PDB file of C-alpha atoms in Angstrom:
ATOM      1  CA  UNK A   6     -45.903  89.878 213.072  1.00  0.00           C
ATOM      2  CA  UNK A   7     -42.870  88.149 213.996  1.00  0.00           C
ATOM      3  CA  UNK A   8     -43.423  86.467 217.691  1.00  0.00           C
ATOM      4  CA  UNK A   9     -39.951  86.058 219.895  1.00  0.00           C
ATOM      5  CA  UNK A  10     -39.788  82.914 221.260  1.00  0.00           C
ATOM      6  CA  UNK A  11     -38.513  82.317 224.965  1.00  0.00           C
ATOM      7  CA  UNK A  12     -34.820  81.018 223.136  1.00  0.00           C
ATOM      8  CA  UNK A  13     -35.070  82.938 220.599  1.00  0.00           C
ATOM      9  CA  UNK A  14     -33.158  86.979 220.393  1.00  0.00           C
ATOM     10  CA  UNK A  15     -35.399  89.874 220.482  1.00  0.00           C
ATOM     11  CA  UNK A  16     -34.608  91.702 216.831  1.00  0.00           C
ATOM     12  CA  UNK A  17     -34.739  95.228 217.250  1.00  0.00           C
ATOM     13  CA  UNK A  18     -34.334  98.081 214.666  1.00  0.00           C
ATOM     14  CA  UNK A  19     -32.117 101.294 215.851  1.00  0.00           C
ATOM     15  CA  UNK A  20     -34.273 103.995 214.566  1.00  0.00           C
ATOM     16  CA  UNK A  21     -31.800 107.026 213.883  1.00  0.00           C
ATOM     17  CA  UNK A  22     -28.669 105.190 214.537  1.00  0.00           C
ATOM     18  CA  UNK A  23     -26.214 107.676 213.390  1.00  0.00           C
ATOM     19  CA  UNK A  24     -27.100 110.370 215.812  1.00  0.00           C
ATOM     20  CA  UNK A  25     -26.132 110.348 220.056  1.00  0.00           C
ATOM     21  CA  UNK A  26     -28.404 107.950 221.594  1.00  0.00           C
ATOM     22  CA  UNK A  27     -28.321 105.978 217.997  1.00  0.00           C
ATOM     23  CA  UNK A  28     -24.797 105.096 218.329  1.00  0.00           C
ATOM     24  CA  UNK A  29     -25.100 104.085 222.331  1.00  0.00           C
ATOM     25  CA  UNK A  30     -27.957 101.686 221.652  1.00  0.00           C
ATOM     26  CA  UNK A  31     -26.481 100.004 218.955  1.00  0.00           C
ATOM     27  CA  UNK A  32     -23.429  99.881 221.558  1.00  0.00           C
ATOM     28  CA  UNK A  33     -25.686  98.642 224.023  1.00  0.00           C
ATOM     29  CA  UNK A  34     -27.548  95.939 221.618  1.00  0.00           C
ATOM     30  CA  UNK A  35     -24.290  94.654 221.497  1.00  0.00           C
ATOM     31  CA  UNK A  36     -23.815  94.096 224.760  1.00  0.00           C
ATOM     32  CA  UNK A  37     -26.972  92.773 226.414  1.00  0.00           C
ATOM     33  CA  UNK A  38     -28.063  88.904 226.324  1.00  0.00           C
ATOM     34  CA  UNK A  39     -31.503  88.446 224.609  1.00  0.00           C
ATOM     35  CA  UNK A  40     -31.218  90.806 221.891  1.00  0.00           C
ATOM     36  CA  UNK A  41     -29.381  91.159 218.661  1.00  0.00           C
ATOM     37  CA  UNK A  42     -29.298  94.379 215.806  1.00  0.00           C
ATOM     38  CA  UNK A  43     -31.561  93.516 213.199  1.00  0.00           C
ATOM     39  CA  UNK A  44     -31.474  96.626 211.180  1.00  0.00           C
ATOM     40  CA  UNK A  45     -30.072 100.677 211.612  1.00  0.00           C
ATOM     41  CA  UNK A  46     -32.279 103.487 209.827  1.00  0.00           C
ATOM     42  CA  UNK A  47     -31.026 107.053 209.569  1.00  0.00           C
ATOM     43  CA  UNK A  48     -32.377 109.682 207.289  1.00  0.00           C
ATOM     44  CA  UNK A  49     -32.840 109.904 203.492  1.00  0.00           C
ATOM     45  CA  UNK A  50     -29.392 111.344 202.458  1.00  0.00           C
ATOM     46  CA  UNK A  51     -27.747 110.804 205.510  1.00  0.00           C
ATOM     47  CA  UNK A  52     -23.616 110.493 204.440  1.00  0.00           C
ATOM     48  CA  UNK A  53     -23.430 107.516 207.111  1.00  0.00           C
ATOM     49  CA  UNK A  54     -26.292 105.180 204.684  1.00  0.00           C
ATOM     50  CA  UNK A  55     -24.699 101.775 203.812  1.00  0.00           C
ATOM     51  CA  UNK A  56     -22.260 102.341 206.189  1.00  0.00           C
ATOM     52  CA  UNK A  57     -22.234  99.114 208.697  1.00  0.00           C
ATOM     53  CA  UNK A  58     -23.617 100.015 212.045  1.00  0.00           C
ATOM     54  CA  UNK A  59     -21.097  98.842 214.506  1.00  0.00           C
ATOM     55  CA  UNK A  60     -18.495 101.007 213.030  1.00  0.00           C
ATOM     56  CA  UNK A  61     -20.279 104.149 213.327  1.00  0.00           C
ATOM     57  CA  UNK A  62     -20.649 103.561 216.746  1.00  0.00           C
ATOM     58  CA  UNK A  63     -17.162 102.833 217.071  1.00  0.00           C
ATOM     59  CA  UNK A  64     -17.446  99.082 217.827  1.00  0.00           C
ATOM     60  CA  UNK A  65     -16.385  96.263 215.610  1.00  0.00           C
ATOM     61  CA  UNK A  66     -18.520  95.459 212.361  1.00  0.00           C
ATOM     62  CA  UNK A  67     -21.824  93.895 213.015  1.00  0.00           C
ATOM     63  CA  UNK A  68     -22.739  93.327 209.264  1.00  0.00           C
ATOM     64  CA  UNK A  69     -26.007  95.317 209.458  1.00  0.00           C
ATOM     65  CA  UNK A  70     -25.895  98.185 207.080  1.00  0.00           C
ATOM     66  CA  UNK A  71     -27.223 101.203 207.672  1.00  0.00           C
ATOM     67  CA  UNK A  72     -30.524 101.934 205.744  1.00  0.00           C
ATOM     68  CA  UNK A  73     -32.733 104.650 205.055  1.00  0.00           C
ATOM     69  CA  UNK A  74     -35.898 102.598 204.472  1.00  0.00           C
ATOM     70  CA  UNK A  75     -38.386 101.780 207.547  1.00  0.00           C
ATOM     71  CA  UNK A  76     -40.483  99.600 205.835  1.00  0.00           C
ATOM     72  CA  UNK A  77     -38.094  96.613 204.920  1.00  0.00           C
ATOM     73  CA  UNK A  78     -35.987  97.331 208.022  1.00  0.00           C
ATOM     74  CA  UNK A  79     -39.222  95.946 210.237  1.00  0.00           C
ATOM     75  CA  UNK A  80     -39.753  92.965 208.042  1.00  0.00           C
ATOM     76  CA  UNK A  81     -38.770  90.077 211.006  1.00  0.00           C
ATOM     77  CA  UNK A  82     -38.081  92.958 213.087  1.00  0.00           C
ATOM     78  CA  UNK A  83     -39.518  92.088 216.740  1.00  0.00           C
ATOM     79  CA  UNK A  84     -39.261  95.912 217.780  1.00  0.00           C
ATOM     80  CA  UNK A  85     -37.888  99.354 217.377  1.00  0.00           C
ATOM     81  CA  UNK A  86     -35.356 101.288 219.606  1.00  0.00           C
ATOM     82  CA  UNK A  87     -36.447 105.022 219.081  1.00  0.00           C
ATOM     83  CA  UNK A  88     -34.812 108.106 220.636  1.00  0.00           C
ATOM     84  CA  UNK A  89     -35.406 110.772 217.420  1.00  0.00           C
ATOM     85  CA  UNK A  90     -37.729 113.650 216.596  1.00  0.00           C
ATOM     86  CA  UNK A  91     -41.624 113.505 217.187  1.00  0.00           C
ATOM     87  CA  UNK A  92     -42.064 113.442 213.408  1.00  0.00           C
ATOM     88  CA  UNK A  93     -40.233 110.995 213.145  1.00  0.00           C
ATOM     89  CA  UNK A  94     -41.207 108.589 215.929  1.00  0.00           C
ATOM     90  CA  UNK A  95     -44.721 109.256 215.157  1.00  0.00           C
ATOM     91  CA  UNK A  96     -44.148 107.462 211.438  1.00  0.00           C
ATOM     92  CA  UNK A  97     -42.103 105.179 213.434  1.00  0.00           C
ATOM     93  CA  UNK A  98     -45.056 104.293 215.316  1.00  0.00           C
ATOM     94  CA  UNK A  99     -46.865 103.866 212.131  1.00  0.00           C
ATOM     95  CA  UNK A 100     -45.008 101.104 210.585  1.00  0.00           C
ATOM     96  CA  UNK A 101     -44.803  99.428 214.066  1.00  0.00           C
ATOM     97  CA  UNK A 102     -48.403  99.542 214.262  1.00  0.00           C
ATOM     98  CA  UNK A 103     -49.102  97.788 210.616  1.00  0.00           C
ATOM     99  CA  UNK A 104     -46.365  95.306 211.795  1.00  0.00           C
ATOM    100  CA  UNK A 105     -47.906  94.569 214.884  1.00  0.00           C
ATOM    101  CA  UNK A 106     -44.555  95.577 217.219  1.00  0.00           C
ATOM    102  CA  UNK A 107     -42.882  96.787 219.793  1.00  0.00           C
ATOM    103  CA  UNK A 108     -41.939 100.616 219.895  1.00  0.00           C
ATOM    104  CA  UNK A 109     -39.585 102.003 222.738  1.00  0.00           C
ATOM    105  CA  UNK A 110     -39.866 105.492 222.236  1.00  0.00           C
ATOM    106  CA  UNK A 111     -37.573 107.493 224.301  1.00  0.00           C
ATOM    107  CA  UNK A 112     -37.986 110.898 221.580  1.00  0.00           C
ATOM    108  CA  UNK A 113     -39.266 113.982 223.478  1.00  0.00           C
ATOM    109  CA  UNK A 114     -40.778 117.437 223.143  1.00  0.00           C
ATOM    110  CA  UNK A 115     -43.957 115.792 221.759  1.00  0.00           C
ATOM    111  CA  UNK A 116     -47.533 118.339 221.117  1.00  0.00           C
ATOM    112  CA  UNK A 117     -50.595 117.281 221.656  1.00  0.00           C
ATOM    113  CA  UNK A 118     -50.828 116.328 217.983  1.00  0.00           C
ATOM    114  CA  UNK A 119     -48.142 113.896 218.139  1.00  0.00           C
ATOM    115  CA  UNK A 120     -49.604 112.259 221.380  1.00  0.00           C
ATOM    116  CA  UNK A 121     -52.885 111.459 219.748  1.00  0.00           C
ATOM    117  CA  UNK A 122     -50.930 109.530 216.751  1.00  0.00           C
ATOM    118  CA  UNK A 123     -49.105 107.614 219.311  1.00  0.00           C
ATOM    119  CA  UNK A 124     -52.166 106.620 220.893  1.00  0.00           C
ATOM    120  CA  UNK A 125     -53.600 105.659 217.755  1.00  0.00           C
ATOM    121  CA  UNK A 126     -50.677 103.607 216.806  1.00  0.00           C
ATOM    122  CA  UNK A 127     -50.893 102.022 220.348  1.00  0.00           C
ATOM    123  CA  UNK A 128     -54.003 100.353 219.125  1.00  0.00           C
ATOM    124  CA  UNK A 129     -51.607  98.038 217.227  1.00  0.00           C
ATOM    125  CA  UNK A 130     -48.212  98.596 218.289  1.00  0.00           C
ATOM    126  CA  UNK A 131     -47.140  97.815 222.106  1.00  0.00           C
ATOM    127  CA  UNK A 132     -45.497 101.286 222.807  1.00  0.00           C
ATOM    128  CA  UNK A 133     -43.113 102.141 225.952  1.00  0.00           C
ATOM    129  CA  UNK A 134     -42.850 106.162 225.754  1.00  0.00           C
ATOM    130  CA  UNK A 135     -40.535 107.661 228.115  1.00  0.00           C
ATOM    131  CA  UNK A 136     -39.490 110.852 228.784  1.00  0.00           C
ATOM    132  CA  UNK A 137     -36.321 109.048 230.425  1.00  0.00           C
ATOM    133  CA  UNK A 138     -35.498 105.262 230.587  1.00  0.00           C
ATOM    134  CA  UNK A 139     -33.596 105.189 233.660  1.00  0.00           C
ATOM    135  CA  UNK A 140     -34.375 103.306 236.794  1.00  0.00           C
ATOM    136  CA  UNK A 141     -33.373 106.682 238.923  1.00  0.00           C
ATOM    137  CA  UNK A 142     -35.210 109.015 237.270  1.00  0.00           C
ATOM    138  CA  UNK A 143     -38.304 106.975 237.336  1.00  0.00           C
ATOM    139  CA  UNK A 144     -37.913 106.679 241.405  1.00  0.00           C
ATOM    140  CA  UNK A 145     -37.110 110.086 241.473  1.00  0.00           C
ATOM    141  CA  UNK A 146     -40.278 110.958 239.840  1.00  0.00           C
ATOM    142  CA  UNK A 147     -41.996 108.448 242.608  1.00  0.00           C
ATOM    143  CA  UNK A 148     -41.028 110.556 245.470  1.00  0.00           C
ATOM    144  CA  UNK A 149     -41.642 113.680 243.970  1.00  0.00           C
ATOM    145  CA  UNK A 150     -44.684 112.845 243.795  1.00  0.00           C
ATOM    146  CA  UNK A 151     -45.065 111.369 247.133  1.00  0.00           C
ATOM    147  CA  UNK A 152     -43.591 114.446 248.478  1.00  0.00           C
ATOM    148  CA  UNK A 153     -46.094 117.045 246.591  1.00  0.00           C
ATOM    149  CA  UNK A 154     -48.788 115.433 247.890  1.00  0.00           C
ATOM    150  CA  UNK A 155     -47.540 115.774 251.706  1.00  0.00           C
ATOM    151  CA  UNK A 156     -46.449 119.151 251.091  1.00  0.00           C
ATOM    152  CA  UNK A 157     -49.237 122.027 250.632  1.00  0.00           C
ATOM    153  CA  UNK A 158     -50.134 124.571 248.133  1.00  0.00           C
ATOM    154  CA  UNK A 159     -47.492 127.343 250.486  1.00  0.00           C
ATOM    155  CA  UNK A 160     -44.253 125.473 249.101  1.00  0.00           C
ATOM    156  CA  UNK A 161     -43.417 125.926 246.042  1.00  0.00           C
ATOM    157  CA  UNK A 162     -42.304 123.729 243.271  1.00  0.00           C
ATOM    158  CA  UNK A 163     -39.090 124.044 240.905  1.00  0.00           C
ATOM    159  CA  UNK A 164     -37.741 121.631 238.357  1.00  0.00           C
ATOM    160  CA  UNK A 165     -34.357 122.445 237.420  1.00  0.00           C
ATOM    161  CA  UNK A 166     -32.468 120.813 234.565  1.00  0.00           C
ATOM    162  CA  UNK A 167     -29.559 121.325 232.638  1.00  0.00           C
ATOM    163  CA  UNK A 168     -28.313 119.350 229.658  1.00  0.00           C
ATOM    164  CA  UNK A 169     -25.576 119.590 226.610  1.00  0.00           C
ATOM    165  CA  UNK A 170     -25.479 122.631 223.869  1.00  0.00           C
ATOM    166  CA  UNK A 171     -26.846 120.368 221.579  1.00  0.00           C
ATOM    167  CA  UNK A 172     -30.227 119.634 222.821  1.00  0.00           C
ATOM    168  CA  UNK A 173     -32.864 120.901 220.532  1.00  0.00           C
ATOM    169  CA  UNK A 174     -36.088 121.277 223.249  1.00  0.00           C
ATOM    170  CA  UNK A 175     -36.709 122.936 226.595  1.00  0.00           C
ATOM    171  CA  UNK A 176     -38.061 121.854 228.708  1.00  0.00           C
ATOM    172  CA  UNK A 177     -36.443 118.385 228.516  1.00  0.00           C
ATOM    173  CA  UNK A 178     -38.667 115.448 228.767  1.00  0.00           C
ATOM    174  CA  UNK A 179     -37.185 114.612 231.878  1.00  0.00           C
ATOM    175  CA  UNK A 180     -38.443 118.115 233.455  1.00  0.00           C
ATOM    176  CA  UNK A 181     -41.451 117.257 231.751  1.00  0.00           C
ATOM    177  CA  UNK A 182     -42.026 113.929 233.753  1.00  0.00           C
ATOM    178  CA  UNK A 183     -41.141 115.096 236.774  1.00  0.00           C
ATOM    179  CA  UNK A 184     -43.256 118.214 236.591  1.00  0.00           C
ATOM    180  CA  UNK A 185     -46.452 115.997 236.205  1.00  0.00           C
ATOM    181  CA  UNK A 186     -45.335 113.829 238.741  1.00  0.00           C
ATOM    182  CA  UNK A 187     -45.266 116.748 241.128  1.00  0.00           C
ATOM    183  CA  UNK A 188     -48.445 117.620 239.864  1.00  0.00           C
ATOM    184  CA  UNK A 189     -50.280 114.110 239.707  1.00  0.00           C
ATOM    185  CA  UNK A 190     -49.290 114.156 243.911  1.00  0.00           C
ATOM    186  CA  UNK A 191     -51.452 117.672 243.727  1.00  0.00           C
ATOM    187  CA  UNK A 192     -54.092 116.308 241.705  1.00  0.00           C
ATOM    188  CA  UNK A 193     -53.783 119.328 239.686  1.00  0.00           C
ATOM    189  CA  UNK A 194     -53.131 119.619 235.581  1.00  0.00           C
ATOM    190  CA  UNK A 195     -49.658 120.329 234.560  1.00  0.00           C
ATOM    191  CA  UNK A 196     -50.728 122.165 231.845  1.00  0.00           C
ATOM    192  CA  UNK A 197     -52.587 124.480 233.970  1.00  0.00           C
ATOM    193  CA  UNK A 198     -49.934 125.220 236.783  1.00  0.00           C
ATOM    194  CA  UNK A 199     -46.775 124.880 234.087  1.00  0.00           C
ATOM    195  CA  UNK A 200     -44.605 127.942 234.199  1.00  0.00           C
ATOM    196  CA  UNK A 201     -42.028 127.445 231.958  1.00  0.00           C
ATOM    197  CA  UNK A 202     -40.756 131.011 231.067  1.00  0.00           C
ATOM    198  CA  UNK A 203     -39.462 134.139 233.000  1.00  0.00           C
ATOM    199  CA  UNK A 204     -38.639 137.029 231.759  1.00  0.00           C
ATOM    200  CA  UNK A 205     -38.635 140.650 232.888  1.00  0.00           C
ATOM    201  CA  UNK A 206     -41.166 141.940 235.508  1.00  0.00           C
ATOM    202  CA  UNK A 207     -43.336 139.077 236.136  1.00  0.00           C
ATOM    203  CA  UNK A 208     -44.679 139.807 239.786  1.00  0.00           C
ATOM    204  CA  UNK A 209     -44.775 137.805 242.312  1.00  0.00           C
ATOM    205  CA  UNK A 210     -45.133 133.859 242.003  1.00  0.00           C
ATOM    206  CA  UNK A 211     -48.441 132.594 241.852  1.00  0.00           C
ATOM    207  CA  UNK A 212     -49.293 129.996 244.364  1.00  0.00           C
ATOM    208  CA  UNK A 213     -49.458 126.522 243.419  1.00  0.00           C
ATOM    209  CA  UNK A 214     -47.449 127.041 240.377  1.00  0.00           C
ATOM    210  CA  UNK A 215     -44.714 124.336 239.035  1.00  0.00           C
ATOM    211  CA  UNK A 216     -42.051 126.412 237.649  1.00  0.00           C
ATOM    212  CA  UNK A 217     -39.160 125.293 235.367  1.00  0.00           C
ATOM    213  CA  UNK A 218     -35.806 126.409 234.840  1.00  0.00           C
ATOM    214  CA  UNK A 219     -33.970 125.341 231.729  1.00  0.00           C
ATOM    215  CA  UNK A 220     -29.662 125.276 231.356  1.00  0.00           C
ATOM    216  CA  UNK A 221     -27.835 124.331 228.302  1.00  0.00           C
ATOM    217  CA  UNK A 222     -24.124 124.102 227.772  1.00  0.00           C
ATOM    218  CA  UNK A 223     -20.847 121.962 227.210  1.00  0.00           C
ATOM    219  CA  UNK A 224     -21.426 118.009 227.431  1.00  0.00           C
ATOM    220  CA  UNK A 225     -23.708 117.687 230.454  1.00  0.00           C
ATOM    221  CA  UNK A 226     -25.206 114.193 229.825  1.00  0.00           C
ATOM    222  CA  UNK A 227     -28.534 115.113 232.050  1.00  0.00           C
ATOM    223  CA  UNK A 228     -28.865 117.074 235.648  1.00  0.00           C
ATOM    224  CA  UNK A 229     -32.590 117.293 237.394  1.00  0.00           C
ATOM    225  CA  UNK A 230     -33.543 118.658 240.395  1.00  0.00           C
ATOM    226  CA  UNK A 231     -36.896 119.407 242.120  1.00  0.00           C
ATOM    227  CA  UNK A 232     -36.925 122.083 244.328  1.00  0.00           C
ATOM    228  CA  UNK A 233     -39.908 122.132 247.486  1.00  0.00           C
ATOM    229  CA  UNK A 234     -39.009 125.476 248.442  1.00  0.00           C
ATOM    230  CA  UNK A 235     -41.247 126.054 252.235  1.00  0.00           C
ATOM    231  CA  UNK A 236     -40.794 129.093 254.733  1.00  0.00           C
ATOM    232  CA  UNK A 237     -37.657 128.894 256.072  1.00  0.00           C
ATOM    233  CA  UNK A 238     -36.739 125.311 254.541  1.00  0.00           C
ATOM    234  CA  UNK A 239     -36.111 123.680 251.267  1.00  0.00           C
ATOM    235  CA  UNK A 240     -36.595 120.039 250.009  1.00  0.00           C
ATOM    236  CA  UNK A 241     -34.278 119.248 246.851  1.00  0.00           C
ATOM    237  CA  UNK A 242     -34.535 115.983 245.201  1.00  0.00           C
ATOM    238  CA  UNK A 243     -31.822 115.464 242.176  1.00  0.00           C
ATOM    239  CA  UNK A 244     -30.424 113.033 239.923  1.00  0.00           C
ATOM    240  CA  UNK A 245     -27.550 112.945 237.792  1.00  0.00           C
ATOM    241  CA  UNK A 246     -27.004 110.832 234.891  1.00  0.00           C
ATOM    242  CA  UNK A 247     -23.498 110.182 233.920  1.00  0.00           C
ATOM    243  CA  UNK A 248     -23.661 107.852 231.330  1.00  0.00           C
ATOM    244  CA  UNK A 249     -25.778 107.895 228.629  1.00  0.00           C
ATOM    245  CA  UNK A 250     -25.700 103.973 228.282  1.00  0.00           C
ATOM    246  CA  UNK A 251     -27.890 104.130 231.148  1.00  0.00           C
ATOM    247  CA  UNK A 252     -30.819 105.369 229.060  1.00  0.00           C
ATOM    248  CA  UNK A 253     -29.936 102.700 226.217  1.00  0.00           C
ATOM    249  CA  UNK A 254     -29.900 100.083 228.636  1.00  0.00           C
ATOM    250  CA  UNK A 255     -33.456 101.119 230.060  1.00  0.00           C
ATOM    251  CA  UNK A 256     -34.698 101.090 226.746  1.00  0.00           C
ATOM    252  CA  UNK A 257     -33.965  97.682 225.934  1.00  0.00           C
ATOM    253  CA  UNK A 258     -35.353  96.437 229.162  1.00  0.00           C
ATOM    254  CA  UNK A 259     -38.452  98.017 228.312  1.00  0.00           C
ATOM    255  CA  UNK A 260     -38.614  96.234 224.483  1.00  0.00           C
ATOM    256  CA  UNK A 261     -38.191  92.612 226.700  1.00  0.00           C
ATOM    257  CA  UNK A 262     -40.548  93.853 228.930  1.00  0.00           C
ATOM    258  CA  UNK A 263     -43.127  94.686 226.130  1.00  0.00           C
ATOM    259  CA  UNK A 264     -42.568  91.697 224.289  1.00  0.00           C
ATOM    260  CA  UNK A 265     -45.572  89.674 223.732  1.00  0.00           C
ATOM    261  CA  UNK A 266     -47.997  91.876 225.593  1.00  0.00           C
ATOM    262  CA  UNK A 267     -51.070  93.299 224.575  1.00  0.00           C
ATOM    263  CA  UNK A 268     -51.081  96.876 222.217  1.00  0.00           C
ATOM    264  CA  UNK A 269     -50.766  99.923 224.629  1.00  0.00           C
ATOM    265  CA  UNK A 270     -49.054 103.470 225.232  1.00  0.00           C
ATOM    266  CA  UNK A 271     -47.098 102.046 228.630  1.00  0.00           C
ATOM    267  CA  UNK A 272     -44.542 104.096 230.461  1.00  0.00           C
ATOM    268  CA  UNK A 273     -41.257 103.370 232.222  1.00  0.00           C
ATOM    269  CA  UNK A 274     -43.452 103.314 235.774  1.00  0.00           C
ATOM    270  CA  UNK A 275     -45.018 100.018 233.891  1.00  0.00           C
ATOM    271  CA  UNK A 276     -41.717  98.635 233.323  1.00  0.00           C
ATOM    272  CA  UNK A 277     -40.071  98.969 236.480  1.00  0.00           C
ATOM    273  CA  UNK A 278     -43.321  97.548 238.465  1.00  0.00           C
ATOM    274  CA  UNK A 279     -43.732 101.334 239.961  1.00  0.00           C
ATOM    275  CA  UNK A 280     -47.521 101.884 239.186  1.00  0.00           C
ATOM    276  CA  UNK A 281     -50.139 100.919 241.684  1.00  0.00           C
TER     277      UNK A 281
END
C-alpha cells in the first residue's frame, strides 16, 4: 500500500468515469486541494477508453487516460471514488482490499449478497458506503430519526423520493437511508416494517409500517421527503439536492477522512462526526 503523507495529494481512481457521477467527480478532483486524478476506469469496450479524462467531463485535459483495467489503475493509487453498479463496486472493493485502500462507495441498490462482500473486503480495505454523500441528507436522516423515536407507533411514516428517468433502482439509496433511520429511532427492523409497493386493493395500512413512494422523470437531480403523518397533523422533513457536485464533493471528504485509518465498512454519519 501506498501511504499519503500529510504534504503529499491523496491519488484517487474514478471508478466508472464516463457515466453521471463519473464525470462530476473527476470535475470535482479537479477542483479540491489535497487530491489529484490518478487514474479513470470505465468498462471493457466502453467507446470513451483511452480517451483523456478531463475532456469527457468537459474540463481541460488532465493527461490521465481512460482505462479499462482495475488492477494497474490502483498501483500508487491511495483510494477509489466509486458511484457504479453493486457488481461492480463489489470487485472494486476487491482490488482495494488486496491493495490495502481506501474505497468511497457511493453505488446503491445493494442485496444482501453484495453487503457481505463489502464487509469482507472491509477487512482490508477502509470503506465509506453511502447511500448519499451529502452533509444535508445525512442531518436529515439525524432528525428523522430523532423524530420517530418521539413520535409513536399511531403516526405513520412515508419516505417520498423522486429522481431523473434514468435511474436504474427504486427505492433510491437515499429512501433507503432514511427509512432505517426512521426505523433505528423505533428500534424496529427495516426489513420487517418496509413497504415498498402498492398496488390495487391493499386494505388498510398496517400500523407501524414505513412506507415508500418512488417518482421518476425528467432531470430531477434528487428530492426526499419523510412524511410523520398523526391525527389531524403532519410532520414533513425534505431535502433537495440541486447539484450533483454536492455528492462528489462529499465523497472526497470522506476518502481524506478515511485516509490512514484502520480497515472498516464506515458510513457518512462517521464522516461528518454524527454518530454517538
Amino acid at each position: 500500500m501506498s501511504t499519503p503523507t500529510a504534504l503529499e495529494p491523496m491519488r484517487l481512481v474514478v471508478a466508472g468515469a464516463g457515466g453521471r457521477m463519473g464525470k462530476t467527480l473527476v470535475k470535482a478532483i479537479a477542483d479540491v486541494q489535497g487530491v489529484v486524478l490518478h487514474a479513470a476506469l470505465e468498462r471493457a469496450g466502453s467507446p470513451l477508453i483511452g480517451q483523456d479524462a478531463g475532456s469527457v467531463a468537459d474540463i481541460k485535459p488532465n493527461g490521465v487516460a481512460i482505462s479499462a483495467d482495475p488492477l494497474a489503475a490502483i498501483v500508487e493509487a491511495h483510494g477509489v471514488l466509486d458511484f457504479t453498479i453493486p457488481d461492480v463496486s463489489c470487485a472494486m472493493a476487491a482490488f482495494a482490499a488486496q491493495a490495502r485502500i481506501v474505497h468511497v462507495i457511493g453505488t446503491t441498490g445493494f442485496e444482501e449478497k453484495h453487503i457481505h462482500r463489502l464487509e469482507a473486503a472491509a477487512r482490508h480495505a477502509t470503506i465509506v458506503k453511502s447511500g448519499n454523500m451529502s452533509l444535508g441528507v445525512n442531518l436529515l436522516a439525524g432528525l428523522v430519526r430523532k423524530a420517530a423515536a418521539a413520535l409513536g407507533d399511531d403516526w405513520d411514516i412515508e419516505v417520498l423520493e423522486m429522481h431523473h428517468r434514468m435511474k436504474i433502482d427504486a427505492p433510491s439509496g437515499t429512501a433507503l437511508l432514511l427509512g432505517q433511520a426512521a426505523a433505528e429511532g423505533r428500534k424496529v427492523s427495516l426489513k420487517d416494517k418496509k413497504v415498498a409497493v402498492r398496488d390495487g386493493v391493499t386494505g388498510a395500512r398496517a400500523p407501524g409500517t414505513i412506507g415508500f413512494a418512488t417518482l421518476r422523470g425528467g432531470s430531477v437531480i434528487g428530492e426526499h421527503s419523510v412524511i410523520f403523518a398523526g391525527q389531524g397533523e403532519r410532520i414533513e422533513i425534505s431535502h433537495r439536492a440541486e447539484d450533483r457536485g454536492l455528492f462528489a464533493r462529499g465523497a472526497i471528504r470522506a476518502a481524506l477522512w478515511a485516509r490512514g485509518r484502520k480497515p472498516g465498512l464506515y458510513g457518512m454519519d462517521d464522516v461528518l462526526g454524527l454518530t454517538g
